[in-house]
Short mmCIF file of the C-alpha atoms (twelve columns), coordinates in Angstrom:
data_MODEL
# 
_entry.id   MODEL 
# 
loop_
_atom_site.group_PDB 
_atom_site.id 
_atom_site.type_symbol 
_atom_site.label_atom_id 
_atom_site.label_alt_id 
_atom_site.label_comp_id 
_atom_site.label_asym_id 
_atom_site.label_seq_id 
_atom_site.Cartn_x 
_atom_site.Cartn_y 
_atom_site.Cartn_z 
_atom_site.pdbx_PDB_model_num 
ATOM 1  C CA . UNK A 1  19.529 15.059 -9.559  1 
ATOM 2  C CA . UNK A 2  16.881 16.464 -11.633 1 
ATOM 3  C CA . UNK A 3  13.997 17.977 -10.947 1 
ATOM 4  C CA . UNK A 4  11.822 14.829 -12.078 1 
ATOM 5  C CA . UNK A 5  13.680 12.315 -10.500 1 
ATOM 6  C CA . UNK A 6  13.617 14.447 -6.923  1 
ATOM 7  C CA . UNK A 7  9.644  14.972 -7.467  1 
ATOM 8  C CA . UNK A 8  9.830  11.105 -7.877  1 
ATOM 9  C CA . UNK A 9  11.648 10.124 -4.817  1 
ATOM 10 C CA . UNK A 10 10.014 12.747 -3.230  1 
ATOM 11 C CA . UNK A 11 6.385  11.553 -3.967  1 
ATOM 12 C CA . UNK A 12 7.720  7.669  -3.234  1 
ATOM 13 C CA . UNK A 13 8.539  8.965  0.229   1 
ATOM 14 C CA . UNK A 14 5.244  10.682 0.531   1 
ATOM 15 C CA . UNK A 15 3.072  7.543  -0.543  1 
ATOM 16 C CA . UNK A 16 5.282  5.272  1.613   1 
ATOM 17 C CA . UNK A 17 4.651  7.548  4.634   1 
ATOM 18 C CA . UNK A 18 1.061  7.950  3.819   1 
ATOM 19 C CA . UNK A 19 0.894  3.912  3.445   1 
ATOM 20 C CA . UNK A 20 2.523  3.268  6.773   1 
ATOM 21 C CA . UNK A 21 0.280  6.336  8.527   1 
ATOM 22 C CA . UNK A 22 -2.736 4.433  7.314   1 
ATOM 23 C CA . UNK A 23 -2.317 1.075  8.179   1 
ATOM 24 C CA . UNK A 24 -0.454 1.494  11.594  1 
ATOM 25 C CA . UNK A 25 -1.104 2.730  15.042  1 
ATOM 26 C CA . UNK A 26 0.783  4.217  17.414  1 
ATOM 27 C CA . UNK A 27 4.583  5.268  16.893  1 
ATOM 28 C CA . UNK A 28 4.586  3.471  13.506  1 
ATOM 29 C CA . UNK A 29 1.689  5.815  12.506  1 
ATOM 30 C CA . UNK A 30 3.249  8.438  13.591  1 
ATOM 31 C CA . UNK A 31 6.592  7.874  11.563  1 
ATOM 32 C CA . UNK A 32 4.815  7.461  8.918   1 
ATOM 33 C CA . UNK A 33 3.527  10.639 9.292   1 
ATOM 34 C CA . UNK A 34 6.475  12.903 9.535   1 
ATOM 35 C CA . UNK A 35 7.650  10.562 6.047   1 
ATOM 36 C CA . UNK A 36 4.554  11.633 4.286   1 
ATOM 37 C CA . UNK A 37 5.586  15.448 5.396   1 
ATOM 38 C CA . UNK A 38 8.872  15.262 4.537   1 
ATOM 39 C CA . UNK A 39 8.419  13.727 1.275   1 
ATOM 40 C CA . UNK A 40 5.544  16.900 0.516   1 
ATOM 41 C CA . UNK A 41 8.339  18.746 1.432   1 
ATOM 42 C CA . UNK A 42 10.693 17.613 -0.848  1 
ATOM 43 C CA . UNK A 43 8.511  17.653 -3.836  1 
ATOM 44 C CA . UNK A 44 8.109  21.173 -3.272  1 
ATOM 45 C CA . UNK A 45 11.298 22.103 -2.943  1 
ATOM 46 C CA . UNK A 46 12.167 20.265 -6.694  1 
ATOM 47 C CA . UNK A 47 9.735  21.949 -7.979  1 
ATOM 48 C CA . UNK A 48 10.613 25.507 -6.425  1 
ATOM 49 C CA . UNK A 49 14.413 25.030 -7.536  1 
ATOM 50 C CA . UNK A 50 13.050 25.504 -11.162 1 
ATOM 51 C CA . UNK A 51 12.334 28.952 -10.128 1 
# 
């Protein structure tokens, strides 16, 4: 996978997380939480695999 396309998924996962944070409560919000972290996460790590 390339670098852009794992910053993409990445970033999907993040906004996904951050949609599901934001408009839930409870467990839901929660999950949605730990997405949104793991999908920072992930664009980080595309972009540190360039170096």
């Amino acid at each position: 996978m390339s670098t852009a396309s794992a910053q993409r998924a990445g970033l999907a996962v993040l906004l996904l997380g951050w949609f599901l944070h934001s408009a839930s409560a409870g467990d839901v919000s929660a999950v949605g939480l730990l997405l949104a972290f793991l999908g920072a996460v992930g664009v980080v790590l595309a972009w540190l695999r360039d170096y």
